[in-house]
mmCIF file of C-alpha atoms and ligand atoms in Angstrom:
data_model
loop_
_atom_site.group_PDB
_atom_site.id
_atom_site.type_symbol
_atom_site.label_atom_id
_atom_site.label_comp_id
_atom_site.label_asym_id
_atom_site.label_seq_id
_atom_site.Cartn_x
_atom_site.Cartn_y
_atom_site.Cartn_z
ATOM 1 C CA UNK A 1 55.733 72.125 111.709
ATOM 2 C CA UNK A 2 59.015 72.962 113.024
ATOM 3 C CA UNK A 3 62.041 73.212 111.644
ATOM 4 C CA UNK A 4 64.734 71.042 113.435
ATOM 5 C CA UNK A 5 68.408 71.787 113.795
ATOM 6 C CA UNK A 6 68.806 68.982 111.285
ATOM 7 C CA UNK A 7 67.064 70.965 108.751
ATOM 8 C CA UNK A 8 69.091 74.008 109.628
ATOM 9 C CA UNK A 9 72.607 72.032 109.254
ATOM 10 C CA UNK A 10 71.439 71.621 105.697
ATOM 11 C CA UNK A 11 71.118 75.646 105.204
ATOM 12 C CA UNK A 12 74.485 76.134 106.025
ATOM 13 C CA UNK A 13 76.916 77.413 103.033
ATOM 14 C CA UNK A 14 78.477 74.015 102.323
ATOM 15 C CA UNK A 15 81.994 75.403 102.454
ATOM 16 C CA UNK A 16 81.320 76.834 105.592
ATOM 17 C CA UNK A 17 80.071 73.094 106.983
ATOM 18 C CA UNK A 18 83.294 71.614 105.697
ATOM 19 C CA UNK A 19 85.239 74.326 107.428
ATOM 20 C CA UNK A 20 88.552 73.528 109.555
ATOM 21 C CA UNK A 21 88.586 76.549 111.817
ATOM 22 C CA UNK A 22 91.707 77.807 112.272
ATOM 23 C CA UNK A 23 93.046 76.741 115.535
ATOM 24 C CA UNK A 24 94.872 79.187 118.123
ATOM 25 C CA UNK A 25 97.472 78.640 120.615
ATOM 26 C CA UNK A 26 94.825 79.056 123.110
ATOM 27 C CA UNK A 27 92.743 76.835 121.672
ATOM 28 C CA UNK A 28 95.220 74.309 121.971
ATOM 29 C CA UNK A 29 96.546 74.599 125.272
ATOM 30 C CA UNK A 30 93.306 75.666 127.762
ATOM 31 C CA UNK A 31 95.609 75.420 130.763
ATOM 32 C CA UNK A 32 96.629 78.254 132.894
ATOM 33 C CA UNK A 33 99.511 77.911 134.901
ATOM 34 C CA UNK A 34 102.952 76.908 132.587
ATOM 35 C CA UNK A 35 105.848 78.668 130.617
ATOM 36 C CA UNK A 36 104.192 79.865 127.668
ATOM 37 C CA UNK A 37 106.445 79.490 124.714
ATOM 38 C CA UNK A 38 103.528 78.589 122.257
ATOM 39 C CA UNK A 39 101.982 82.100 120.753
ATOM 40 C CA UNK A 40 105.016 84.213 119.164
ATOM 41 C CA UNK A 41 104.420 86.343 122.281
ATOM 42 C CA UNK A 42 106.067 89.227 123.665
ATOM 43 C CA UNK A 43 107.285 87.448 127.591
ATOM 44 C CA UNK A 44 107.276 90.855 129.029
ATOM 45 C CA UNK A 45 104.464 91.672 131.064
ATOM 46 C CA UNK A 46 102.773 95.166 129.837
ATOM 47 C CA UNK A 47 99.125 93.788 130.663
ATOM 48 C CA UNK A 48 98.535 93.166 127.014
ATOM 49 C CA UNK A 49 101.329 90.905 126.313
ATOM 50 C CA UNK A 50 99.265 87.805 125.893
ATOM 51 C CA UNK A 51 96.456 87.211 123.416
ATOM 52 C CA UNK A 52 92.951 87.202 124.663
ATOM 53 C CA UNK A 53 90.668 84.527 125.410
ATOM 54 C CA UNK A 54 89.209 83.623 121.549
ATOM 55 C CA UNK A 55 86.017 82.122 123.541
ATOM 56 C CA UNK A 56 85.049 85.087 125.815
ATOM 57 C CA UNK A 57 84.410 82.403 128.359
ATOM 58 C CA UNK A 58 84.374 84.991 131.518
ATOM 59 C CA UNK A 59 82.335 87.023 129.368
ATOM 60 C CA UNK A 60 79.800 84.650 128.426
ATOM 61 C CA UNK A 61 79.958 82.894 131.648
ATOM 62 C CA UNK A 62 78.352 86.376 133.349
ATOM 63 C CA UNK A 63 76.220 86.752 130.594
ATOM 64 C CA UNK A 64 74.474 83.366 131.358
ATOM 65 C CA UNK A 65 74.227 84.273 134.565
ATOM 66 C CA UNK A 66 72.252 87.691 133.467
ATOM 67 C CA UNK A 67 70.020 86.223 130.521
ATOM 68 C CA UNK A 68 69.162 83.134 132.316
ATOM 69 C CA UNK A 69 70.463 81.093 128.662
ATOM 70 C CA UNK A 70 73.705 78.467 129.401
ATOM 71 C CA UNK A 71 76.906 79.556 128.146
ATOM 72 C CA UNK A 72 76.871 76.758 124.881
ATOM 73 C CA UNK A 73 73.919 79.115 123.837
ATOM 74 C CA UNK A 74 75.558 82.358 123.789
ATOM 75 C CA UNK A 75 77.963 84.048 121.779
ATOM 76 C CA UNK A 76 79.581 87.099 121.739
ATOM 77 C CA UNK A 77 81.300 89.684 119.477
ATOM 78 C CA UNK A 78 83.477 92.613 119.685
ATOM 79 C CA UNK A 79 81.982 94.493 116.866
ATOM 80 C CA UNK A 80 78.564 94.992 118.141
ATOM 81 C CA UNK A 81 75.502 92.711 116.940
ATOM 82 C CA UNK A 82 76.647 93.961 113.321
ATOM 83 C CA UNK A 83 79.085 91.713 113.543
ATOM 84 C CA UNK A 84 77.189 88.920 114.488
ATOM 85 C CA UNK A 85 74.512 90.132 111.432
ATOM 86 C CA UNK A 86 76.967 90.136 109.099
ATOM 87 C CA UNK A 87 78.795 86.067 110.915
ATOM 88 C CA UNK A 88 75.328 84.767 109.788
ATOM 89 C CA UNK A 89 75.076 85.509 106.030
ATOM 90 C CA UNK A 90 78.404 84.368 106.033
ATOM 91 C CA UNK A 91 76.937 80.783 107.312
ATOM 92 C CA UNK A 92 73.663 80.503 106.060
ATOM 93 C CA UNK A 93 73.829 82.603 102.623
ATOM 94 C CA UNK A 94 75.504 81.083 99.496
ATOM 95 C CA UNK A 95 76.495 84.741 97.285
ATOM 96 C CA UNK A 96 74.562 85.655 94.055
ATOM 97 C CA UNK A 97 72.139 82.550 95.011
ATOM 98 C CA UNK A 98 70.220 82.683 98.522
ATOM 99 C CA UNK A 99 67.575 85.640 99.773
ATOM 100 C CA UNK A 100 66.856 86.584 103.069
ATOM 101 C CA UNK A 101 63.542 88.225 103.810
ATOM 102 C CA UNK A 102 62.842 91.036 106.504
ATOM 103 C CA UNK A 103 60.497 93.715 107.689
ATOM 104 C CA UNK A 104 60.810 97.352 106.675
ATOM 105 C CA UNK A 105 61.163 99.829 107.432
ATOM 106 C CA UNK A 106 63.699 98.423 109.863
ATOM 107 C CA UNK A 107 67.233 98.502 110.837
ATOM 108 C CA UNK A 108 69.644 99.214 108.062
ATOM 109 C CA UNK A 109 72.268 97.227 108.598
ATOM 110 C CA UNK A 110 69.938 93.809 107.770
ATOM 111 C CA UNK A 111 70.089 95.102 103.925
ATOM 112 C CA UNK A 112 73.779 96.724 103.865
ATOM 113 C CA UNK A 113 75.359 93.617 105.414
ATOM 114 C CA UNK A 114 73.495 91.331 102.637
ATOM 115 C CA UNK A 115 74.772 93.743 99.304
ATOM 116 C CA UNK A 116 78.260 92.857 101.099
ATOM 117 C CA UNK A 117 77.764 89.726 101.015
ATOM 118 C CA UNK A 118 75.777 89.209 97.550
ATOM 119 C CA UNK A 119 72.491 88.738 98.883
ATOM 120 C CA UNK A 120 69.188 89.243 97.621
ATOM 121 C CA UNK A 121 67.330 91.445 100.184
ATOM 122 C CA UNK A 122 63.509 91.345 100.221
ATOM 123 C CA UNK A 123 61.697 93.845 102.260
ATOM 124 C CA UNK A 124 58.114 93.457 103.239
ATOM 125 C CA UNK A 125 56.516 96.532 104.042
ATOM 126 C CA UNK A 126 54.821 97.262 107.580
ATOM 127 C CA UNK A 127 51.524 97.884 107.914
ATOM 128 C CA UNK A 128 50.899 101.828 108.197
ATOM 129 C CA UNK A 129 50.742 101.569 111.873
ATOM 130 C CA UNK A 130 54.293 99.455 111.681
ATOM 131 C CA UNK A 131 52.112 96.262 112.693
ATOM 132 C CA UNK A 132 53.700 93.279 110.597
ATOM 133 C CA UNK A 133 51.550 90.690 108.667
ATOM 134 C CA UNK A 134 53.089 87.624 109.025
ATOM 135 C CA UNK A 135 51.537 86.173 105.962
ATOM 136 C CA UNK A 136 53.148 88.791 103.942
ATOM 137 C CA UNK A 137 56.400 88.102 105.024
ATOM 138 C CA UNK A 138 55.830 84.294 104.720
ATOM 139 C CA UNK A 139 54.378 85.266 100.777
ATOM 140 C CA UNK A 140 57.814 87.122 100.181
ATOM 141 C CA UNK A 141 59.831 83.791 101.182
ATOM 142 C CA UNK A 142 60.623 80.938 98.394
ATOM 143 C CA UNK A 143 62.981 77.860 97.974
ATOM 144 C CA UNK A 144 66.290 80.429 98.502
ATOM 145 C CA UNK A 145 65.151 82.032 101.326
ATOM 146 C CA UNK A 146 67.470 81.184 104.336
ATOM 147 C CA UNK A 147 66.630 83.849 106.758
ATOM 148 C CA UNK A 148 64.026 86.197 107.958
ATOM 149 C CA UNK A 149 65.174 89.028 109.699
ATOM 150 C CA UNK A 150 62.459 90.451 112.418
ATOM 151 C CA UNK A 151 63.667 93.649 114.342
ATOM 152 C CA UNK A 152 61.470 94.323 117.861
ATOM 153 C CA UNK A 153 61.239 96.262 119.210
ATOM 154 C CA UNK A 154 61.344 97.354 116.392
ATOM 155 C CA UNK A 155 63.639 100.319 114.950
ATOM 156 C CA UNK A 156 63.007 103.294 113.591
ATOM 157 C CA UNK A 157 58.862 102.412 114.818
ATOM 158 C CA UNK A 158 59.885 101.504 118.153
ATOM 159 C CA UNK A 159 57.050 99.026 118.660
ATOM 160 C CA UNK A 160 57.272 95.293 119.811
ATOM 161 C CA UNK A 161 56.698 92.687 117.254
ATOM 162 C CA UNK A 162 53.938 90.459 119.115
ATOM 163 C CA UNK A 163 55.860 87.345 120.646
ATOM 164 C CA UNK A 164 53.202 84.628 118.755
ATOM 165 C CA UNK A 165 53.320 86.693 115.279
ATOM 166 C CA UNK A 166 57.367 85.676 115.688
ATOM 167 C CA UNK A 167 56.400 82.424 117.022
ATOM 168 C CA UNK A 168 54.180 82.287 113.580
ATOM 169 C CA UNK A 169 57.032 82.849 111.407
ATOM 170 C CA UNK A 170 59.251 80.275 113.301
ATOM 171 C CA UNK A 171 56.539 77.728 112.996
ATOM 172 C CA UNK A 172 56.137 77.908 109.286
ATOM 173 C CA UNK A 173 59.504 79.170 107.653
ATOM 174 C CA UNK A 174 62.257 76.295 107.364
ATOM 175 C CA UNK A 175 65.084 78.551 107.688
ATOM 176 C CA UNK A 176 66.684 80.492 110.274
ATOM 177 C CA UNK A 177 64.234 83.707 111.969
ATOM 178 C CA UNK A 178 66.353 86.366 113.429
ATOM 179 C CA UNK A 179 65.076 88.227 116.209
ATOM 180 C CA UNK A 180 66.847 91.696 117.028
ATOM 181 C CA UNK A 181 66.095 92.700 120.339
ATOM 182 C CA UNK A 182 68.812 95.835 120.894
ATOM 183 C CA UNK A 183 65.894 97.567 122.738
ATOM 184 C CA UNK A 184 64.523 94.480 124.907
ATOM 185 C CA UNK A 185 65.371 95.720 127.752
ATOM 186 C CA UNK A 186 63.246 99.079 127.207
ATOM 187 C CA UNK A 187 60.361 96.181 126.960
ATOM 188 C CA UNK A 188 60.667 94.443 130.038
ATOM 189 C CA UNK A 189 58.961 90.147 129.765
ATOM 190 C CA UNK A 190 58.559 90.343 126.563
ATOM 191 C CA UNK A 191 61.970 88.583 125.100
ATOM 192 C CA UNK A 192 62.462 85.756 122.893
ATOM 193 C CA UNK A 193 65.175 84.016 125.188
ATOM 194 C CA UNK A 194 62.613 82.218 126.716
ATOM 195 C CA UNK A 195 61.669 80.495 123.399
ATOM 196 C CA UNK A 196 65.177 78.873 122.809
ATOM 197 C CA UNK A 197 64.933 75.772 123.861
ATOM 198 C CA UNK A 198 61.498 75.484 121.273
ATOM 199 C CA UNK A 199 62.923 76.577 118.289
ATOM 200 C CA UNK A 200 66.347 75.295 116.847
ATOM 201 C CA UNK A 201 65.857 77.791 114.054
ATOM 202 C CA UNK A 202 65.720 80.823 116.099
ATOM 203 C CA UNK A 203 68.737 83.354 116.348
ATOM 204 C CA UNK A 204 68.061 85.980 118.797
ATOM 205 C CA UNK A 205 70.318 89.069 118.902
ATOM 206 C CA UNK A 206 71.097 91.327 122.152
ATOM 207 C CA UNK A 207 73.673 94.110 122.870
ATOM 208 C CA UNK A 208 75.147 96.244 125.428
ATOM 209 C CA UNK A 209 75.092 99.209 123.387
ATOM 210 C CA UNK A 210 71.550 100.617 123.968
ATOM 211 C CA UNK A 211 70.175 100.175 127.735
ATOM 212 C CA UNK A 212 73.724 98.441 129.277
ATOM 213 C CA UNK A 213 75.526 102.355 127.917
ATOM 214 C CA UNK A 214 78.373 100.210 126.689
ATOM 215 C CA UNK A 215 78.024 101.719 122.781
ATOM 216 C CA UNK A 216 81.707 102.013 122.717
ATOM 217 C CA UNK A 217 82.902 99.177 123.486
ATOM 218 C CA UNK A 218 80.812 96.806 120.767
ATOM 219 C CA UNK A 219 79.400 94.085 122.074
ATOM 220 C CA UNK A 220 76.869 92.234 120.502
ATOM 221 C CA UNK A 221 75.648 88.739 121.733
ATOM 222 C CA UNK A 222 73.647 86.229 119.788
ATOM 223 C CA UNK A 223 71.732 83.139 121.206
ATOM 224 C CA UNK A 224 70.575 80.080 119.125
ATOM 225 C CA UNK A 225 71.278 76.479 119.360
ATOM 226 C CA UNK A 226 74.664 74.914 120.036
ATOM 227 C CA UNK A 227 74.950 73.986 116.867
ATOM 228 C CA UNK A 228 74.486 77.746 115.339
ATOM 229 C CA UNK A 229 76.627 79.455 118.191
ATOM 230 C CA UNK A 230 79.121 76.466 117.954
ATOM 231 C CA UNK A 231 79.650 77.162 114.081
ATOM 232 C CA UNK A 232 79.878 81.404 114.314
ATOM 233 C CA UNK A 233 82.623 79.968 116.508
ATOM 234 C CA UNK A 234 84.139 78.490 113.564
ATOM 235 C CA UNK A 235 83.704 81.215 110.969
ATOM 236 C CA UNK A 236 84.327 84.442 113.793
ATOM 237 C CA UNK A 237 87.789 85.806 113.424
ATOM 238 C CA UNK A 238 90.369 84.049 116.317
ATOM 239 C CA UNK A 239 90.829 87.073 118.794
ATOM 240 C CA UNK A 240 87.241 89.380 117.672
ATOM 241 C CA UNK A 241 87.262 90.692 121.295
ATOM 242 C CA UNK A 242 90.180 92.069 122.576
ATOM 243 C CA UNK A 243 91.271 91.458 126.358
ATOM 244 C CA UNK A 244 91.261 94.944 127.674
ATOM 245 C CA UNK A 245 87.562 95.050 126.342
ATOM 246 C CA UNK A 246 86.890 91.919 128.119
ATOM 247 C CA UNK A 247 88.248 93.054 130.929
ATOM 248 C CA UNK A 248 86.096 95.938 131.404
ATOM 249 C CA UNK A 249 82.966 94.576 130.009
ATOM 250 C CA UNK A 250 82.761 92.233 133.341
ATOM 251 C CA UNK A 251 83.851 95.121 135.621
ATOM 252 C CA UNK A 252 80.926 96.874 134.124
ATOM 253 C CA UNK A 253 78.217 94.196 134.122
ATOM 254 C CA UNK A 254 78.708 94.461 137.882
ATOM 255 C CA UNK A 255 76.013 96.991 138.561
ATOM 256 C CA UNK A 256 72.646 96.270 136.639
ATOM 257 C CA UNK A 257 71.032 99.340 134.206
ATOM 258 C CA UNK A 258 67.381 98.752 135.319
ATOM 259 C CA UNK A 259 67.451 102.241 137.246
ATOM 260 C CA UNK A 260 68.312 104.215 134.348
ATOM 261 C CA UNK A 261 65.804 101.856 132.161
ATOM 262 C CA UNK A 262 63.092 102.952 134.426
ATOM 263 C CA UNK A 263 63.601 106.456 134.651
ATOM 264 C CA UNK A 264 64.707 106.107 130.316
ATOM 265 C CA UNK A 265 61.184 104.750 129.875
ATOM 266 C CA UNK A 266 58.941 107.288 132.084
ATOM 267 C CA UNK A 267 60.784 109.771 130.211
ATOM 268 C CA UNK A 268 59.761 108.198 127.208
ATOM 269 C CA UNK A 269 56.303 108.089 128.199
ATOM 270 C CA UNK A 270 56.542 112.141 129.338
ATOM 271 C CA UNK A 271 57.773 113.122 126.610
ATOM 272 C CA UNK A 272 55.357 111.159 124.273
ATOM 273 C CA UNK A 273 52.386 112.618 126.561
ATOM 274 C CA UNK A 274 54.048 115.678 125.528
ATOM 275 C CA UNK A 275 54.564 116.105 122.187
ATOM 276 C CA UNK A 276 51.042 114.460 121.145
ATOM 277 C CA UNK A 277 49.518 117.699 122.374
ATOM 278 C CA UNK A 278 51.856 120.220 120.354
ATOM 279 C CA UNK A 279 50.592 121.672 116.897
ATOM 280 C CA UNK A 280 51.905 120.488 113.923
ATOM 281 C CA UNK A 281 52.671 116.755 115.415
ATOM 282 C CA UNK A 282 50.552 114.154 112.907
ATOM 283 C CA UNK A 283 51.253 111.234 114.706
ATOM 284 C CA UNK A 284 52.983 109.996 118.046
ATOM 285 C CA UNK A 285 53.584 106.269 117.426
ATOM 286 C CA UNK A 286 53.422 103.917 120.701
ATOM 287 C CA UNK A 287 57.082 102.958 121.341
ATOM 288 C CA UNK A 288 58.415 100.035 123.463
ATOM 289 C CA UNK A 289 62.086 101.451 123.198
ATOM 290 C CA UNK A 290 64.357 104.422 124.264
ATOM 291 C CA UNK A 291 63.211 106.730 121.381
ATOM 292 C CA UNK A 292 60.091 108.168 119.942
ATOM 293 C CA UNK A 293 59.143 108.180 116.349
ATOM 294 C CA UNK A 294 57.101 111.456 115.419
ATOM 295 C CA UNK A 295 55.473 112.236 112.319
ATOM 296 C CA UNK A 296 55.359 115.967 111.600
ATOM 297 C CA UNK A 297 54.355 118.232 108.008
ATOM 298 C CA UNK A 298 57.932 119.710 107.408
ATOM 299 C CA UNK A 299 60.381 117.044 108.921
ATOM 300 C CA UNK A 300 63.278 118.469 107.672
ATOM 301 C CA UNK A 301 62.872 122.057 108.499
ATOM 302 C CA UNK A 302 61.612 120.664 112.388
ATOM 303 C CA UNK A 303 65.504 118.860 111.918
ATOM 304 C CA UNK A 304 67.349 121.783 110.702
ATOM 305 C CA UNK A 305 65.974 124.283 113.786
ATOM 306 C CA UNK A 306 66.436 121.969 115.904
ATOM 307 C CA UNK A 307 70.001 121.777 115.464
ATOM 308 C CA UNK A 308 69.952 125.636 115.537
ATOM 309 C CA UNK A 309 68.620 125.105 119.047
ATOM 310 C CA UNK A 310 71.431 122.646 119.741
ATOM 311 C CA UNK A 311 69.337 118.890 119.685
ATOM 312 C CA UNK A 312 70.041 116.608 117.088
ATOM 313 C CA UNK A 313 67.460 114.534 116.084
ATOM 314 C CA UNK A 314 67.322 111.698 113.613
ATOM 315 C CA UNK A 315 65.166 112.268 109.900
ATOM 316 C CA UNK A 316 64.042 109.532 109.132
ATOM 317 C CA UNK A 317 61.452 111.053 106.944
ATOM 318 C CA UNK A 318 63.167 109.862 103.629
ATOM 319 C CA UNK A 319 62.878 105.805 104.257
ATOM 320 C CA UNK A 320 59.792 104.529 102.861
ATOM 321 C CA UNK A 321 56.919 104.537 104.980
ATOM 322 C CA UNK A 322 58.456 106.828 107.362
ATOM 323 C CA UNK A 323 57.276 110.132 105.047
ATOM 324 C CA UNK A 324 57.490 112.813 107.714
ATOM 325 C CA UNK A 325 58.972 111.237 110.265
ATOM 326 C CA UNK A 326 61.808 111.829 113.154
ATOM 327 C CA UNK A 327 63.323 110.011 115.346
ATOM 328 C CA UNK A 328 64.599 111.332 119.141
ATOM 329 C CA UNK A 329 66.169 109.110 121.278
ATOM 330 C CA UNK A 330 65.257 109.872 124.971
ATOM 331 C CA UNK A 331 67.888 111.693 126.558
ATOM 332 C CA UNK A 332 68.507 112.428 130.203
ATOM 333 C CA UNK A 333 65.668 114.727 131.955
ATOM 334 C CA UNK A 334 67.335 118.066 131.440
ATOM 335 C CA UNK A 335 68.319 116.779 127.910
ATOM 336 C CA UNK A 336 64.615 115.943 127.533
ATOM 337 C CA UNK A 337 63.104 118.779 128.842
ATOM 338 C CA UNK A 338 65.391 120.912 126.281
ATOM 339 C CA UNK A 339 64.339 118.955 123.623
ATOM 340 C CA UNK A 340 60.811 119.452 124.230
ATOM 341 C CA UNK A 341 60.890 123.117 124.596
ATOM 342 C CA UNK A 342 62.971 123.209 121.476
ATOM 343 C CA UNK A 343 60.183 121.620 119.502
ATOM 344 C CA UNK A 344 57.169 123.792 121.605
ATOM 345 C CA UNK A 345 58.631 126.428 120.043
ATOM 346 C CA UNK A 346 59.904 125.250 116.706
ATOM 347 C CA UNK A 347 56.008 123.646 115.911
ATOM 348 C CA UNK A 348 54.345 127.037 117.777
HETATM 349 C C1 PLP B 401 71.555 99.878 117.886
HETATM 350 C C2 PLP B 401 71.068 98.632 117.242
HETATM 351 C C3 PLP B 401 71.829 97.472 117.273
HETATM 352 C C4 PLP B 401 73.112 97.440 118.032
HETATM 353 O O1 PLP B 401 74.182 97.358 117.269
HETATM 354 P P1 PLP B 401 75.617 97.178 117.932
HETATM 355 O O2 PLP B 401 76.419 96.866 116.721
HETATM 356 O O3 PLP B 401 75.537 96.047 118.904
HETATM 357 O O4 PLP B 401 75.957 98.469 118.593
HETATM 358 C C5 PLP B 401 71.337 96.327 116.699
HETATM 359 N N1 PLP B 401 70.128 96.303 116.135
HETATM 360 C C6 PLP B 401 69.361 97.400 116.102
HETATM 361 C C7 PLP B 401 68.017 97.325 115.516
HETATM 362 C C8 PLP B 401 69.814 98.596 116.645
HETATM 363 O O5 PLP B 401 69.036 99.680 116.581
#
């Protein structure tokens, strides 16, 4: 049973259907050769005189060409994927009424962005190994539940959610399924893009800010049917990505990351090979992304000298089912191999 983009049209906050978007100048007039007396504008060329395209259309035009998904599919942000999060319990989330339902441990955003916006937020616990059971999270879902939010690879566990357990959820839950994939790229074939054109009820969320090294500049892209992109459109503010961002953003999606993803992941893998052998680690978990997740007996002392050694880690040991556990994001070699000997000797 799937759930078709009719079906979705009806989730949407009803306010929020009947919207009239505010409309820019640019909007307006699309053309690009003219006097333009129509923005309040500064005439003086500066390079930032003018206001930025509100549609990203370079951007997203590139993008298409790099995901493989056409441009009405895409949609971009200038506040990282947080801001795209935070665009869809705007739409699909009536305050103090609707519940969105989504794996934990997991990102932490999914739950902060939903007490913003007056949003019931059940989490349904991993398995111990940070496997999910599907069934659970379709047993946590009821008539108010608009979204599921499915992280995956998944962080802090690291592991990839298995593309038919997803396709499982999207199958049998008639409301939107949100897929992060931040660390995709660490996970090369196994993306949800490729499902799209199945699923009008799938949102699946991207961003430059992990394997693309673009953290600073914030951009976030989510993919979903016309119809969803089309109406974060509506609800997005005007100008969310400035033009000097935009600007560089296309200079830098020039040259491809897979290099540095390659050597990022056998790094990974060395360092995983490594620290499974030292004393004192519990458990290694598997990890399809650009950090490890370690469980060790005194996580926070482990975090504390290894700060004194100059490596900051990330505890994670006080989110539930994550008792003992650190994060390290994989650094470059030397970074690495300074890590490692900082933990040889903290855990010898
Ligand atoms: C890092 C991360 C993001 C990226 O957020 P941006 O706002 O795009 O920088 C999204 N989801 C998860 C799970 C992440 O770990």
């Amino acid at each position: 049973m799937k759930t078709t983009i009719e079906e979705v049209k009806k989730l949407v906050r009803p306010n929020i259907a009947a919207l009239k978007p505010y409309s820019t100048a640019r909007d307006e007039y699309e053309g690009e050769i003219g006097i333009y007396l129509d923005a309040n504008e500064n005439p003086y060329e500066n390079g930032f005189n003018r206001y930025p395209d509100p549609r990203h259309k370079a951007l997203r035009a590139r993008i298409s060409e790099i995901k493989g998904v056409p441009m009405e599919r895409i949609f971009t942000a200038g506040s990282g994927s947080d801001e795209i999060i935070d665009l869809l319990y705007r739409i699909f989330c009536t305050p103090g009424w609707d519940n969105v339902v989504s794996i934990a441990p997991s990102y932490g955003v999914y739950s902060v962005s939903a007490a913003i916006n007056d949003v019931e937020f059940r989490e349904v616990r991993l398995n111990a190994d940070f496997t999910m059971d599907p069934d659970a999270v379709l047993d946590a879902v009821d008539g108010t539940t608009s979204m599921i939010f499915v992280c995956s690879p998944n962080n802090p566990s690291g592991n990839l959610i298995p593309t038919r357990q997803i396709e499982y959820l999207l199958e049998n839950f008639p409301g939107v399924v949100v897929v992060d994939e931040a660390y995709i790229d660490f996970a090369p074939g196994q993306s949800m893009l490729s499902k799209l054109d199945q699923y009008d009820n799938l949102v699946v969320l991207h961003t430059l800010s992990k394997a693309w090294g673009m953290a600073g500049l914030r951009i976030g892209m989510g993919f979903a049917h016309p119809y969803i992109v089309e109406t974060m459109m509506r609800v997005k503010a005007p100008y969310n990505m400035n033009s000097l961002t935009q600007a560089t953003v296309l200079k830098m999606l020039e040259s491809d990351p897979a290099a540095q993803v390659a050597e990022l992941v056998a790094q990974r893998d060395l360092a995983m090979e490594k620290i499974k052998t030292m004393p004192g680690v519990l458990q290694m978990y598997p990890s399809d992304a650009n950090f490890v997740l370690i469980k060790v007996q005194q996580p926070r002392a482990i975090y504390d000298r290894l700060i004194e050694s100059g490596v900051i880690v990330r505890d994670r040991s006080r989110i539930p089912g994550c008792e003992g556990c650190l994060r390290i994001t994989i650094g470059t070699p030397q970074e690495n191999a300074s890590m490692l000997a900082a933990l040889e000797n903290i855990l010898s």
